[in-house]
Tab-separated table of C-alpha atoms in Angstrom:
chain	number	residue	atom	x	y	z
A	1311	MET	CA	134.246	7.298	51.634
A	1312	ASN	CA	133.184	10.763	50.504
A	1313	ARG	CA	130.005	10.504	52.576
A	1314	ILE	CA	131.999	9.553	55.686
A	1315	TYR	CA	134.520	12.325	55.052
A	1316	ASN	CA	131.763	14.926	54.616
A	1317	TYR	CA	130.033	13.759	57.801
A	1318	ILE	CA	133.250	14.018	59.819
A	1319	LYS	CA	134.006	17.431	58.349
A	1320	SER	CA	130.467	18.635	59.112
A	1321	TYR	CA	130.693	17.315	62.678
A	1322	SER	CA	134.042	19.066	63.159
A	1323	ILE	CA	132.651	22.413	61.942
A	1324	THR	CA	129.643	22.013	64.237
A	1325	TYR	CA	131.773	21.090	67.246
A	1326	ASN	CA	134.065	24.109	66.793
A	1327	SER	CA	131.083	26.422	66.315
A	1328	LEU	CA	129.434	25.209	69.499
A	1329	LEU	CA	132.646	25.742	71.474
A	1330	LYS	CA	132.831	29.262	70.103
A	1331	LEU	CA	129.158	29.884	70.959
A	1332	LYS	CA	129.777	28.756	74.562
A	1333	LYS	CA	132.556	31.310	75.012
A	1334	VAL	CA	130.522	34.124	73.472
A	1335	TYR	CA	127.432	33.272	75.525
A	1336	GLU	CA	129.370	33.284	78.780
A	1337	ASN	CA	130.737	36.744	78.014
A	1338	THR	CA	127.439	38.270	76.908
A	1339	ASN	CA	124.939	40.048	79.130
A	1340	GLY	CA	121.276	40.975	78.609
A	1341	LYS	CA	118.502	39.240	76.723
A	1342	LYS	CA	119.544	36.576	74.265
A	1343	ILE	CA	117.812	35.464	71.062
A	1344	LEU	CA	118.601	32.217	69.260
A	1345	VAL	CA	118.087	32.159	65.476
A	1346	PHE	CA	118.043	29.233	63.033
A	1347	THR	CA	118.457	29.773	59.289
A	1348	HIS	CA	119.388	27.538	56.362
A	1349	ALA	CA	122.071	29.855	54.967
A	1350	MET	CA	123.917	33.127	55.413
A	1351	ASN	CA	124.303	34.042	51.763
A	1352	GLU	CA	122.882	37.183	50.187
A	1353	GLY	CA	119.772	35.422	48.902
A	1354	GLY	CA	116.306	36.748	49.633
A	1355	ALA	CA	115.339	35.073	52.935
A	1356	PRO	CA	118.770	35.255	54.654
A	1357	LEU	CA	119.225	38.869	53.588
A	1358	VAL	CA	115.862	40.122	54.873
A	1359	LEU	CA	116.442	38.144	58.078
A	1360	TRP	CA	119.774	39.910	58.477
A	1361	GLU	CA	118.096	43.306	58.104
A	1362	ALA	CA	115.567	42.296	60.768
A	1363	LEU	CA	118.293	41.114	63.138
A	1364	LYS	CA	120.155	44.416	62.797
A	1365	LEU	CA	117.036	46.270	63.952
A	1366	ILE	CA	116.579	43.910	66.893
A	1367	ALA	CA	120.259	44.164	67.865
A	1368	GLU	CA	119.989	47.955	67.961
A	1369	LYS	CA	117.697	47.524	70.974
A	1370	GLY	CA	120.444	45.748	72.903
A	1371	PHE	CA	119.478	42.116	72.331
A	1372	SER	CA	122.323	39.632	71.846
A	1373	ILE	CA	121.591	37.463	68.837
A	1374	PHE	CA	123.083	34.015	68.243
A	1375	VAL	CA	122.562	32.779	64.666
A	1376	ILE	CA	122.878	29.072	63.887
A	1377	SER	CA	123.161	28.555	60.127
A	1378	SER	CA	123.182	25.223	58.294
A	1379	SER	CA	125.688	26.656	55.805
A	1380	GLY	CA	127.992	29.622	55.522
A	1381	GLY	CA	127.933	32.649	53.252
A	1382	LYS	CA	128.973	36.283	52.978
A	1383	LEU	CA	126.697	37.366	55.820
A	1384	CYS	CA	128.813	35.286	58.221
A	1385	HIS	CA	131.638	37.732	57.604
A	1386	TYR	CA	129.572	40.870	58.162
A	1387	THR	CA	130.309	42.642	61.426
A	1388	GLU	CA	127.323	43.885	63.395
A	1389	LYS	CA	127.254	44.731	67.080
A	1390	ASN	CA	125.440	42.084	69.173
A	1391	ILE	CA	125.043	39.599	66.278
A	1392	TYR	CA	127.085	36.389	66.390
A	1393	THR	CA	126.968	33.769	63.627
A	1394	PHE	CA	127.853	30.087	63.830
A	1395	VAL	CA	127.771	27.398	61.150
A	1396	ALA	CA	126.375	24.140	62.552
A	1397	LYS	CA	124.560	21.613	60.390
A	1398	ARG	CA	124.624	18.199	62.047
A	1399	PRO	CA	124.050	16.054	63.910
A	1400	LEU	CA	120.890	17.861	64.998
A	1401	PHE	CA	120.532	16.061	68.332
A	1402	VAL	CA	124.040	17.180	69.326
A	1403	ILE	CA	123.296	20.814	68.429
A	1404	ARG	CA	119.979	20.748	70.302
A	1405	LYS	CA	121.490	19.093	73.374
A	1406	HIS	CA	124.187	21.751	73.491
A	1407	LEU	CA	121.816	24.698	73.027
A	1408	LEU	CA	119.402	23.426	75.697
A	1409	ARG	CA	122.079	24.136	78.292
A	1410	TYR	CA	121.527	27.856	77.935
A	1411	GLU	CA	118.672	30.214	78.707
A	1412	TRP	CA	117.080	31.910	75.704
A	1413	ASP	CA	114.550	34.732	75.822
A	1414	SER	CA	113.229	34.076	72.334
A	1415	ILE	CA	113.840	31.887	69.298
A	1416	ILE	CA	113.480	32.744	65.609
A	1417	VAL	CA	113.285	30.045	62.945
A	1418	ASN	CA	113.787	31.433	59.435
A	1419	THR	CA	112.199	29.688	56.426
A	1420	LEU	CA	110.094	26.564	56.004
A	1421	ILE	CA	113.218	24.483	55.375
A	1422	MET	CA	114.214	24.796	59.044
A	1423	TYR	CA	110.960	23.205	60.280
A	1424	LYS	CA	112.829	20.680	62.439
A	1425	TRP	CA	113.683	23.452	64.895
A	1426	ILE	CA	110.263	24.993	65.429
A	1427	GLN	CA	109.271	22.634	68.243
A	1428	ALA	CA	112.714	21.857	69.610
A	1429	PHE	CA	112.424	24.295	72.547
A	1430	PRO	CA	108.878	23.870	73.939
A	1431	CYS	CA	109.413	26.269	76.853
A	1432	VAL	CA	110.709	29.202	74.805
A	1433	LYS	CA	108.688	31.694	72.736
A	1434	THR	CA	109.406	30.659	69.124
A	1435	SER	CA	108.651	32.722	66.016
A	1436	TRP	CA	108.666	30.933	62.638
A	1437	TRP	CA	109.112	33.274	59.670
A	1438	VAL	CA	107.983	31.455	56.523
A	1439	HIS	CA	109.161	32.841	53.166
A	1440	GLU	CA	108.243	30.031	50.769
A	1441	GLY	CA	105.375	29.437	48.359
A	1442	ASN	CA	103.834	26.414	46.648
A	1443	THR	CA	107.083	24.966	45.313
A	1444	TYR	CA	108.717	24.264	48.674
A	1445	ILE	CA	105.503	23.562	50.567
A	1446	GLU	CA	104.704	20.838	48.044
A	1447	LYS	CA	108.143	19.282	48.593
A	1448	LEU	CA	107.862	19.371	52.377
A	1449	LYS	CA	104.138	18.776	52.904
A	1450	ASN	CA	104.640	15.236	54.244
A	1451	LYS	CA	107.236	16.396	56.770
A	1452	LEU	CA	105.703	19.575	58.179
A	1453	PRO	CA	103.708	19.270	61.429
A	1454	LYS	CA	99.939	19.715	61.166
A	1455	ASN	CA	99.730	21.084	64.700
A	1456	LEU	CA	102.117	23.333	66.585
A	1457	ASN	CA	102.981	23.782	70.244
A	1458	SER	CA	101.399	26.771	71.958
A	1459	ASN	CA	104.770	28.526	72.225
A	1460	VAL	CA	105.129	28.695	68.411
A	1461	SER	CA	103.884	31.688	66.397
A	1462	VAL	CA	103.879	31.581	62.591
A	1463	TYR	CA	104.611	34.670	60.505
A	1464	CYS	CA	104.176	34.528	56.732
A	1465	VAL	CA	106.123	36.918	54.539
A	1466	SER	CA	102.956	37.594	52.509
A	1467	GLU	CA	99.316	36.621	52.070
A	1468	TRP	CA	100.435	34.418	49.175
A	1469	THR	CA	102.519	32.262	51.530
A	1470	LYS	CA	99.582	32.032	53.945
A	1471	GLU	CA	97.269	30.938	51.111
A	1472	CYS	CA	99.751	28.307	49.943
A	1473	LEU	CA	100.035	26.805	53.429
A	1474	GLU	CA	96.259	26.607	53.786
A	1475	ARG	CA	95.902	25.130	50.303
A	1476	HIS	CA	98.123	22.246	51.450
A	1477	GLY	CA	96.155	21.700	54.645
A	1478	PHE	CA	98.299	23.665	57.106
A	1479	HIS	CA	95.816	25.858	58.934
A	1480	TYR	CA	98.205	27.495	61.341
A	1481	ASN	CA	97.205	30.621	63.234
A	1482	THR	CA	99.372	32.971	61.179
A	1483	LYS	CA	100.201	36.640	60.934
A	1484	VAL	CA	101.796	38.435	57.992
A	1485	LEU	CA	105.218	40.001	58.516
A	1486	TYR	CA	106.440	41.806	55.410
A	1487	TYR	CA	110.157	42.455	55.185
A	1488	GLY	CA	111.481	46.006	55.072
A	1489	ILE	CA	114.148	47.439	52.774
A	1490	GLU	CA	116.184	50.614	53.002
A	1491	ASP	CA	114.984	53.506	50.867
A	1492	ASN	CA	117.636	53.645	48.146
A	1493	MET	CA	115.486	55.298	45.511
A	1494	CYS	CA	117.600	56.825	42.776
A	1495	LYS	CA	116.861	60.543	42.568
A	1496	ASN	CA	117.984	60.868	38.951
A	1497	ASN	CA	116.325	59.631	35.762
A	1498	TYR	CA	118.621	58.420	33.006
A	1499	LYS	CA	116.676	58.594	29.771
A	1500	ASN	CA	117.885	56.649	26.780
A	1501	LYS	CA	118.868	58.700	23.767
A	1502	ASN	CA	116.623	56.643	21.501
A	1503	ASP	CA	113.592	57.626	23.621
A	1504	LEU	CA	112.240	54.058	23.642
A	1505	LEU	CA	109.960	52.869	26.441
A	1506	THR	CA	112.197	50.675	28.608
A	1507	PHE	CA	110.938	47.445	30.197
A	1508	LEU	CA	113.093	45.874	32.915
A	1509	PHE	CA	112.958	42.219	33.971
A	1510	ILE	CA	115.248	41.105	36.838
A	1511	GLY	CA	115.562	37.542	38.135
A	1512	SER	CA	117.746	34.450	37.977
A	1513	LEU	CA	117.170	32.459	34.800
A	1514	CYS	CA	114.808	29.723	35.985
A	1515	ASP	CA	111.294	28.497	35.297
A	1516	ARG	CA	109.932	30.010	38.519
A	1517	LYS	CA	110.905	33.503	37.376
A	1518	ASN	CA	109.330	32.679	33.995
A	1519	GLN	CA	111.453	34.634	31.502
A	1520	LEU	CA	110.306	32.519	28.546
A	1521	PHE	CA	106.688	33.405	29.249
A	1522	PHE	CA	107.628	37.088	29.170
A	1523	LEU	CA	109.618	36.776	25.935
A	1524	GLU	CA	106.782	34.892	24.236
A	1525	ALA	CA	104.401	37.689	25.233
A	1526	VAL	CA	106.790	40.309	23.854
A	1527	GLU	CA	106.958	38.358	20.576
A	1528	LYS	CA	103.179	38.554	20.217
A	1529	MET	CA	102.923	42.292	20.797
A	1530	LYS	CA	101.963	44.378	17.794
A	1531	THR	CA	105.100	45.041	15.775
A	1532	SER	CA	104.391	48.758	15.687
A	1533	LEU	CA	104.369	48.797	19.493
A	1534	GLN	CA	107.412	46.561	19.853
A	1535	ASN	CA	109.360	49.090	17.804
A	1536	LYS	CA	108.674	51.736	20.440
A	1537	CYS	CA	110.214	49.637	23.223
A	1538	GLN	CA	113.420	48.182	24.479
A	1539	PHE	CA	113.555	45.222	26.842
A	1540	ILE	CA	116.339	44.684	29.385
A	1541	ILE	CA	116.641	41.259	31.018
A	1542	ILE	CA	119.021	40.867	33.950
A	1543	GLY	CA	119.589	37.475	35.531
A	1544	ASP	CA	122.396	35.064	36.244
A	1545	ARG	CA	122.488	31.379	35.411
A	1546	ILE	CA	122.016	29.150	38.460
A	1547	LYS	CA	122.886	25.535	39.087
A	1548	GLY	CA	120.157	23.090	38.164
A	1549	TYR	CA	118.495	25.378	35.627
A	1550	GLU	CA	121.105	25.326	32.860
A	1551	ILE	CA	118.678	23.956	30.249
A	1552	TYR	CA	116.100	26.646	30.991
A	1553	ALA	CA	118.773	29.360	30.942
A	1554	ASN	CA	119.975	28.157	27.537
A	1555	GLN	CA	116.406	28.292	26.217
A	1556	VAL	CA	116.026	31.872	27.437
A	1557	LEU	CA	119.303	32.995	25.849
A	1558	GLU	CA	118.504	31.219	22.580
A	1559	LYS	CA	115.134	32.973	22.527
A	1560	ILE	CA	116.740	36.362	23.089
A	1561	ASN	CA	119.260	35.779	20.304
A	1562	LYS	CA	116.532	34.761	17.873
A	1563	MET	CA	114.290	37.729	18.639
A	1564	LYS	CA	116.925	40.468	18.295
A	1565	ARG	CA	114.285	43.160	18.655
A	1566	ASN	CA	115.561	45.807	21.033
A	1567	ILE	CA	116.333	43.168	23.653
A	1568	LYS	CA	119.399	43.421	25.861
A	1569	TYR	CA	120.591	40.694	28.210
A	1570	ILE	CA	122.860	41.407	31.196
A	1571	ASN	CA	124.177	38.567	33.336
A	1572	ARG	CA	124.277	40.560	36.567
A	1573	VAL	CA	124.795	44.050	37.936
A	1574	SER	CA	126.513	45.106	41.124
A	1575	HIS	CA	124.598	46.404	44.119
A	1576	ASP	CA	126.023	49.863	43.418
A	1577	GLU	CA	124.695	49.840	39.843
A	1578	ILE	CA	121.166	48.637	40.540
A	1579	SER	CA	119.785	52.106	41.336
A	1580	LYS	CA	120.833	53.387	37.920
A	1581	VAL	CA	119.234	50.348	36.274
A	1582	TYR	CA	115.903	51.146	37.919
A	1583	ALA	CA	116.270	54.819	37.033
A	1584	GLU	CA	116.608	53.938	33.344
A	1585	ALA	CA	113.436	51.818	33.362
A	1586	ASP	CA	109.924	52.990	32.617
A	1587	VAL	CA	108.187	49.697	33.471
A	1588	VAL	CA	109.357	46.798	35.672
A	1589	VAL	CA	107.964	43.340	34.915
A	1590	SER	CA	107.785	40.278	37.197
A	1591	CYS	CA	106.253	37.101	35.728
A	1592	SER	CA	106.936	34.710	38.604
A	1593	ILE	CA	104.754	31.631	38.795
A	1594	ASP	CA	105.316	31.222	42.554
A	1595	ASP	CA	106.935	34.117	44.410
A	1596	PRO	CA	105.846	35.008	47.958
A	1597	LEU	CA	107.289	38.546	47.948
A	1598	PRO	CA	109.766	39.261	45.115
A	1599	VAL	CA	112.272	41.934	46.101
A	1600	VAL	CA	112.364	43.264	42.530
A	1601	VAL	CA	108.699	44.279	42.819
A	1602	THR	CA	109.267	45.985	46.161
A	1603	GLU	CA	112.276	47.823	44.716
A	1604	ALA	CA	110.178	48.881	41.736
A	1605	PHE	CA	107.573	50.332	44.107
A	1606	MET	CA	110.343	52.078	46.032
A	1607	ASN	CA	111.669	53.614	42.816
A	1608	SER	CA	108.193	54.790	41.717
A	1609	LYS	CA	108.173	52.531	38.661
A	1610	CYS	CA	105.056	51.275	36.960
A	1611	THR	CA	105.074	47.548	37.704
A	1612	ILE	CA	103.510	44.611	35.883
A	1613	LEU	CA	103.279	41.490	38.040
A	1614	SER	CA	101.617	38.103	38.047
A	1615	SER	CA	98.776	37.114	40.358
A	1616	ASN	CA	101.125	34.517	41.879
A	1617	SER	CA	103.353	37.225	43.371
A	1618	GLY	CA	102.820	38.194	46.990
A	1619	GLN	CA	102.420	41.917	46.299
A	1620	SER	CA	99.465	41.233	44.006
A	1621	ARG	CA	97.325	40.856	47.156
A	1622	ILE	CA	97.844	44.477	48.199
A	1623	VAL	CA	97.662	46.362	44.884
A	1624	SER	CA	94.707	48.024	43.198
A	1625	ASN	CA	94.890	47.099	39.521
A	1626	TYR	CA	95.569	50.025	37.179
A	1627	ILE	CA	95.960	52.290	40.220
A	1628	ASP	CA	99.306	51.416	41.800
A	1629	ALA	CA	100.385	48.425	39.672
A	1630	LEU	CA	99.228	46.232	36.793
A	1631	VAL	CA	98.327	42.614	37.601
A	1632	TYR	CA	97.633	39.784	35.155
A	1633	LYS	CA	96.388	36.265	35.864
A	1634	ALA	CA	99.537	34.164	36.197
A	1635	ASP	CA	98.714	31.684	33.438
A	1636	SER	CA	97.211	34.214	30.999
A	1637	LYS	CA	99.668	35.261	28.328
A	1638	SER	CA	96.972	37.276	26.577
A	1639	GLN	CA	96.463	39.395	29.707
A	1640	LEU	CA	100.195	40.025	29.944
A	1641	ILE	CA	100.307	41.059	26.276
A	1642	ASP	CA	97.408	43.433	26.870
A	1643	LEU	CA	99.225	45.066	29.787
A	1644	LEU	CA	102.488	45.399	27.857
A	1645	GLU	CA	100.631	47.062	24.996
A	1646	TYR	CA	98.618	49.207	27.409
A	1647	THR	CA	101.791	50.749	28.847
A	1648	VAL	CA	103.068	51.596	25.351
A	1649	GLU	CA	99.794	53.079	24.130
A	1650	SER	CA	99.035	55.045	27.308
A	1651	ASP	CA	100.095	58.604	27.885
A	1652	LYS	CA	103.419	58.624	29.705
A	1653	SER	CA	101.952	60.650	32.561
A	1654	GLU	CA	99.457	57.842	33.225
A	1655	ILE	CA	102.262	55.281	33.528
A	1656	GLU	CA	104.212	57.591	35.802
A	1657	LYS	CA	101.129	58.089	37.969
A	1658	ILE	CA	100.860	54.324	38.509
A	1659	GLY	CA	104.522	54.340	39.542
A	1660	TYR	CA	104.017	57.200	41.995
A	1661	ASN	CA	101.081	55.357	43.557
A	1662	GLY	CA	103.250	52.232	43.798
A	1663	ARG	CA	105.701	54.269	45.852
A	1664	LYS	CA	102.919	54.736	48.413
A	1665	LEU	CA	102.693	50.940	48.744
A	1666	TYR	CA	106.399	50.829	49.572
A	1667	GLU	CA	105.970	53.521	52.207
A	1668	LYS	CA	102.911	51.811	53.723
A	1669	TYR	CA	104.139	48.220	53.801
A	1670	PHE	CA	107.873	47.845	53.136
A	1671	SER	CA	109.745	50.851	54.513
A	1672	ILE	CA	112.241	50.357	57.313
A	1673	ASP	CA	110.192	52.588	59.609
A	1674	VAL	CA	107.138	50.345	59.205
A	1675	PHE	CA	109.296	47.232	59.588
A	1676	LYS	CA	110.726	48.563	62.861
A	1677	LYS	CA	107.214	48.883	64.269
A	1678	ASN	CA	106.262	45.346	63.241
A	1679	ILE	CA	109.441	43.442	64.059
A	1680	PHE	CA	109.147	43.646	67.835
A	1681	ASP	CA	105.829	41.808	67.855
A	1682	PHE	CA	107.893	39.095	66.202
A	1683	ILE	CA	110.051	38.563	69.306
A	1684	SER	CA	107.947	39.905	72.192
């Protein structure tokens, strides 16, 4: 009964959304872009898509977003961007949308693969944000060959490598996201003058907090005593056991380690300002926003080789990279930052800022985004 009820409810939401879309379409002039995304929450892929759509809308395009689920972004108000929640049945949605003329189509994320070849006569851009984890899950469903109207854009070289590793040799380009320059201009130094390490990420095995804590444990005690470690990350559904293990580990260590469940968007700049070193230990992360934000804030950054940004850094110049499965390398880098002169660590952070300006600034993103839809 629940399954039937959910299907009827989903169909009703879709039907109402498509009626609404019809009215909006008929009252909209100019070029129209159709967008498919799995969600409209403030997660990584939907959020960077939203930033891209705002830039496109500024040029006068009317953008119609079809999302499989709702979220906060559905309630945001932006000129020329219209959002509709429509999940199923897919053949009904497609039949309805084929009635209209579209100048371009954007499919956001690997998860929405069913839409990439649904409109063979319309220029379609597929922006892929996933890494090994999701490609492995979907490898038997993804098409090996694509229609000539489909262009594939990977969010990083890491995503491109992961696709090829699984046998998907698409003709791809890299389209990095862009983020607004919200660098905090002030530095808030702790009274205890300890070197502050910052680790941000939801508590899950992909973000790899336990690996980081185990490395901290094995640092020389004399160096540990010169540091404080701040871990920020909320508990997420499906990873409760891992989250409990992380929190138990933190409680047992009790060595200058502070855990914060989450911080507001308004507080995040101050958090970065207080940090000396930002650490990302992800085991599969195409382009972690925390690393990009660390670059933006001129922070020395330690990241794993399985993070997308590792493909564009020069080790010991603008960031510090360790082999993803090497705890000894991570320990060495943690100790290196403590033993080095502070000016050397700051220099790495300043050079990291140049990476932000070269690859991830909004100005650069504006230049790249129109190739995406042209």
